[in-house]
C-alpha positions in Angstrom: -15.0 -8.4 7.6 -16.3 -11.7 6.3 -17.8 -11.3 2.8 -21.3 -12.7 2.5 -20.7 -15.2 -0.2 -22.4 -18.4 -1.1 -20.7 -21.7 -0.6 -18.7 -23.1 -3.5 -21.3 -25.7 -4.3 -23.8 -22.9 -4.9 -21.5 -21.2 -7.4 -21.4 -24.4 -9.4 -25.0 -24.8 -10.1 -26.7 -23.8 -13.3 -26.7 -20.0 -13.4 -30.2 -20.0 -14.8 -31.8 -21.9 -11.9 -34.1 -20.1 -9.5 -32.4 -21.9 -6.7 -29.2 -20.0 -7.3 -30.8 -16.6 -6.6 -32.8 -18.1 -3.7 -29.6 -19.0 -2.0 -28.2 -15.5 -2.5 -31.5 -14.1 -1.1 -31.3 -16.4 1.9 -27.7 -15.4 2.6 -28.4 -11.7 2.5 -29.2 -9.9 5.8 -28.4 -12.9 7.9 -24.8 -12.9 6.7 -24.2 -9.2 7.1 -22.6 -7.9 10.3 -24.5 -5.2 12.1 -22.2 -2.4 11.1 -22.7 -3.3 7.5 -26.4 -3.2 7.8 -26.2 0.2 9.4 -23.8 1.3 6.6 -26.3 0.3 4.0 -29.1 2.2 5.8 -27.0 5.3 6.1 -25.3 5.5 2.8 -27.8 4.2 0.3 -30.3 7.2 0.7 -27.5 9.7 0.4 -26.0 8.2 -2.7 -29.3 7.7 -4.3 -30.0 11.4 -4.1 -27.0 12.2 -6.2 -27.2 12.6 -10.0 -24.6 9.9 -10.3 -26.8 7.2 -8.8 -27.7 4.7 -11.4 -29.3 2.0 -9.2 -26.4 -0.2 -8.3 -28.4 -3.3 -7.4 -29.0 -6.7 -9.0 -31.1 -5.3 -11.8 -28.3 -3.0 -12.9 -26.1 -6.0 -13.6 -28.7 -7.8 -15.7 -27.5 -6.2 -18.9 -26.2 -7.2 -22.3 -23.3 -5.3 -23.8 -22.3 -4.8 -27.4 -18.7 -4.8 -28.7 -19.0 -1.0 -28.9 -19.9 -0.9 -25.2 -16.8 -3.0 -24.3 -14.5 -0.8 -26.4 -16.0 2.3 -24.9 -15.5 0.9 -21.3 -11.9 0.0 -22.1 -11.2 3.5 -23.6 -12.6 5.2 -20.4 -10.5 2.9 -18.3 -7.3 3.8 -20.3 -8.0 7.5 -20.3 -9.4 8.1 -16.8 -8.4 5.1 -14.8 -12.1 4.4 -14.1 -15.5 3.9 -15.7 -18.3 6.0 -14.1 -21.3 3.9 -13.4 -23.4 6.8 -14.6 -22.0 6.1 -18.1 -24.5 3.4 -19.1 -22.6 2.2 -22.1 -19.4 2.0 -20.0 -21.3 0.2 -17.2 -22.6 -2.4 -19.6 -19.1 -2.8 -21.1 -17.5 -3.2 -17.6 -20.0 -5.9 -16.7 -19.1 -7.8 -19.9 -15.4 -7.4 -19.2 -16.0 -9.0 -15.8 -17.9 -11.9 -17.4 -15.3 -12.4 -20.2 -12.6 -12.6 -17.5 -14.5 -15.3 -15.6 -14.8 -17.3 -18.8 -11.1 -17.0 -19.5 -10.0 -18.1 -16.1 -12.7 -20.8 -15.4 -10.2 -23.6 -15.6 -7.7 -22.1 -13.1 -7.0 -24.4 -10.2 -7.2 -23.5 -6.5 -3.4 -23.9 -6.3 -2.9 -21.4 -9.2 -5.1 -18.9 -7.4 -3.2 -19.5 -4.1 0.0 -18.6 -5.8 -1.6 -15.5 -7.1 -2.9 -14.6 -3.6 0.6 -15.0 -2.2 2.0 -12.7 -4.9 -0.6 -10.1 -4.0 0.1 -10.3 -0.3 3.9 -10.0 -0.9 3.6 -7.0 -3.2 4.6 -3.5 -2.0 1.9 -1.8 0.2 2.0 1.9 -0.2 -0.5 3.9 1.9 -2.5 6.4 -0.1 -3.0 9.8 1.6 -6.4 10.5 3.3 -6.1 14.2 4.3 -7.5 15.8 1.1 -10.8 17.6 0.5 -13.4 15.0 -0.1 -15.9 15.1 -2.9 -19.2 13.4 -3.1 -19.3 9.6 -3.2 -20.0 8.1 -6.6 -20.0 4.6 -8.1 -17.3 3.7 -10.6 -15.6 0.7 -12.1 -11.9 0.8 -11.2 -8.9 -1.5 -11.7 -8.4 -3.8 -8.7 -4.6 -3.4 -9.2 -5.0 0.2 -8.2 -6.0 -0.8 -4.7 -3.0 -1.3 -2.5 -3.2 -4.1 0.1 -3.7 -2.9 3.6 -0.5 -2.5 5.7 -2.2 -4.2 8.6 0.4 -6.8 9.8 -2.4 -9.2 10.7 -4.0 -9.2 7.2 -5.7 -11.4 6.1 -7.5 -11.3 9.5 -10.8 -13.1 8.6 -9.3 -15.4 6.0 -6.2 -17.4 5.5 -4.3 -17.1 2.2 -6.1 -20.3 1.1 -9.4 -18.8 2.1 -8.7 -15.8 -0.2 -7.8 -18.1 -3.0 -11.1 -19.9 -2.6 -13.0 -16.6 -2.6 -11.2 -15.7 -5.8 -12.2 -19.1 -7.3 -15.8 -18.6 -6.2 -15.9 -15.2 -7.9 -14.6 -16.7 -11.2 -16.9 -19.7 -11.0 -20.0 -17.6 -10.4 -19.4 -16.2 -13.8 -20.8 -12.7 -13.4 -24.4 -13.6 -12.5 -26.3 -10.4 -11.4 -27.1 -11.9 -8.0 -23.4 -12.5 -7.3 -22.3 -9.1 -8.6 -24.9 -7.5 -6.4 -23.4 -9.1 -3.3 -19.7 -8.5 -4.0 -19.7 -5.1 -5.7 -21.2 -1.8 -5.1 -22.6 -0.1 -2.0 -20.3 -1.2 0.8 -17.0 -1.5 -1.2 -15.9 1.9 0.0 -12.7 3.6 -1.2 -11.0 6.9 -1.1 -9.3 7.9 -4.5 -6.2 10.0 -5.0 -4.8 11.1 -8.4 -1.1 10.2 -8.9 1.4 10.4 -11.7 0.5 6.8 -12.6 -3.3 7.4 -12.4 -5.9 7.0 -9.6 -5.0 4.9 -6.6 -7.6 3.8 -4.1 -7.5 3.2 -0.4 -10.0 1.0 1.3 -11.8 2.9 4.0 -14.9 1.3 5.5 -14.9 -2.2 4.0 -13.3 -4.2 1.3 -9.7 -5.2 2.2 -10.3 -9.0 1.6 -12.3 -8.4 -1.5 -9.6 -6.2 -2.9 -7.0 -8.8 -2.4 -9.2 -11.6 -3.9 -10.1 -9.4 -6.9 -6.4 -8.7 -7.5 -5.5 -12.3 -7.2 -8.2 -13.4 -9.6 -6.9 -10.8 -12.1 -10.2 -9.0 -12.6 -9.8 -6.1 -15.0 -12.5 -4.0 -13.3 -14.5 -3.9 -10.1 -17.4 -1.6 -9.1 -16.9 0.4 -5.9 -18.2 3.5 -4.2 -15.3 6.0 -4.4 -14.8 9.4 -3.0 -12.2 11.5 -4.9 -9.8 13.6 -2.8 -8.6 16.9 -4.1 -6.8 20.0 -2.9 -6.6 21.7 -0.6 -4.8 19.0 1.5 -4.6 19.3 5.3 -1.1 19.0 6.8 -0.2 18.4 10.5 0.4 21.5 12.6 3.4 23.4 11.0 5.7 23.0 14.0 8.3 20.8 15.5 10.3 18.2 13.5 8.0 18.4 10.4 8.5 22.1 9.8 11.8 21.8 7.8 10.2 19.2 5.6 7.2 21.2 4.7 9.3 24.3 4.1 11.5 22.3 1.7 8.4 20.9 -0.1 7.3 24.5 -0.7 10.8 25.5 -1.9 10.8 22.6 -4.3 7.6 23.8 -5.8 5.6 20.7 -4.7 3.2 22.7 -2.4 1.6 26.1 -2.6 -0.8 28.3 -0.6 0.6 27.5 2.8 -1.4 28.6 5.9 -4.6 30.1 4.8 -5.8 32.8 7.1 -9.1 32.2 8.9 -9.2 35.5 10.9 -6.8 37.9 12.6 -5.9 35.3 15.2 -5.9 31.9 13.5 -5.1 30.0 10.3 -5.6 26.6 8.6 -2.7 24.5 7.6 -4.0 23.7 4.1 -2.0 23.3 0.9 -2.5 22.8 -2.8 -0.6 19.7 -4.0 -0.6 17.7 -7.2 1.2 14.7 -8.6 3.1 12.8 -6.0 3.0 15.6 -3.4 0.0 14.4 -1.4 1.9 11.2 -0.6 4.6 13.3 1.0 2.3 15.0 3.5 1.5 12.1 5.7 4.3 12.2 8.2 2.5 10.7 11.2 3.6 7.4 12.6 0.9 6.8 15.1 1.0 10.1 17.0 4.6 11.0 16.2 5.5 13.4 13.3 8.5 12.0 11.5 9.8 13.7 8.4 11.5 10.4 7.3 8.0 9.1 6.7 7.8 11.3 3.6 10.7 9.4 2.1 9.2 6.1 3.1 6.0 7.0 1.5 7.7 8.0 -1.8 9.8 4.8 -1.9 6.7 2.6 -1.2 4.8 4.3 -4.1 7.7 3.8 -6.5 8.2 0.2 -5.4 4.5 -0.5 -6.3 4.0 1.7 -9.4 7.5 2.6 -10.8 9.8 5.6 -10.5 8.3 9.1 -10.3 9.7 11.1 -13.2 9.9 14.4 -11.4 13.3 16.0 -10.6 11.7 17.9 -7.7 11.6 14.8 -5.5 15.2 13.6 -6.2 16.4 15.0 -2.9 13.7 13.0 -1.0 14.7 9.7 -2.6 18.4 10.1 -1.7 18.7 9.4 2.0 21.9 11.3 2.7 20.8 14.4 0.7 17.4 14.2 2.4 18.8 14.1 5.9 21.5 16.8 5.1 19.2 19.4 3.8 16.6 18.7 6.5 19.3 19.5 9.1 20.3 22.6 7.1 16.7 23.8 6.9 16.2 23.2 10.6 19.3 25.2 11.4 18.0 28.1 9.2 14.7 28.1 11.2 16.0 27.7 14.7 19.1 29.9 14.5 18.7 32.5 11.8 15.0 32.8 11.0 13.3 32.7 7.6 14.4 36.2 6.5 18.0 34.8 5.9 16.9 31.5 4.3 17.8 32.3 0.7 21.4 33.1 1.6 21.9 30.1 3.9 20.1 27.2 2.2 22.5 26.8 -0.8 21.6 25.6 -4.3 18.1 24.4 -5.0 17.4 21.7 -6.0 20.3 19.7 -4.6 22.4 18.3 -7.5 22.6 14.4 -7.6 25.9 12.7 -8.1 26.5 10.4 -11.1 26.0 7.3 -8.8 22.7 8.7 -7.6 21.5 9.3 -11.1 22.4 5.7 -12.0 20.4 4.5 -9.0 17.3 6.4 -10.2 17.4 5.0 -13.7 17.6 1.4 -12.3 14.3 1.8 -10.5 11.4 -0.2 -12.1 9.4 1.6 -14.7 
């Protein structure tokens, strides 16, 4: 979706001029696509009714921060991976962090930013899970580096790489003016958030893929978004067919608990409690096909982006031959012998890695 942003010349004018804000005002509704207008109308009243609503609009960005505000914001970001917008001192500090970054990178050339865009687009693209129990939407300042680039093969689909670089330069040149922040951050930058061993990772849902890439390329330390945190229980595909051995193994490895919650005497829900890296292993759907190998793909993509997962319970997933061997063994146990005989047939758990496999693990990026 095309971001409604003023032309580069508008970003260069004196930030104190009334004309600057007038150009933003004129570009408002006319530049929004119909679905975004509908989104603003549907989401804004709901979010405003929450205790977390702090008025994310132009006025909320017209603040001055102290050094203590900035330090407080940085501490929250380090401890929690985000700064709740309802924390007013943290909010002021985050706005100042944005402005300080603009000042530090004001001299960057378009070619420098194009190089940064190309690095962002070539980075690993893990797909965060989206099958958790969703909380209420809140506003929070998050790290743009915690937003993976979409796996859509046509991305960027409304911009070229050069267009993303110019968007990044416009954001820097605008310098954190409240009118600009109101346009680029907040209500329709919509993300789902999942906790991981590294910290929170966010998935763009409704809108924000191009912004996320530009924000990352520009190196912004924080960005304000509407986030919905996902927690357990997590929903898994129907426990049948080719995925059944994988889910049984995940339970045996201690990565999942509370399988199949009973609804009544005749039905159940396939919900699980999962923490750490486990939610990333549940999404085994490739289009409409359930493929256990997707769990291994998801794990490797996460590690390529954020470093090795220091959890011995996933070693057997990372190692292709071991993964395929014990999946076959688990499948045989189900189809030929039934679950009652599983302990005697499945062998040692967890599978023991060879020396070469251990060396391969320690060579992964940290």
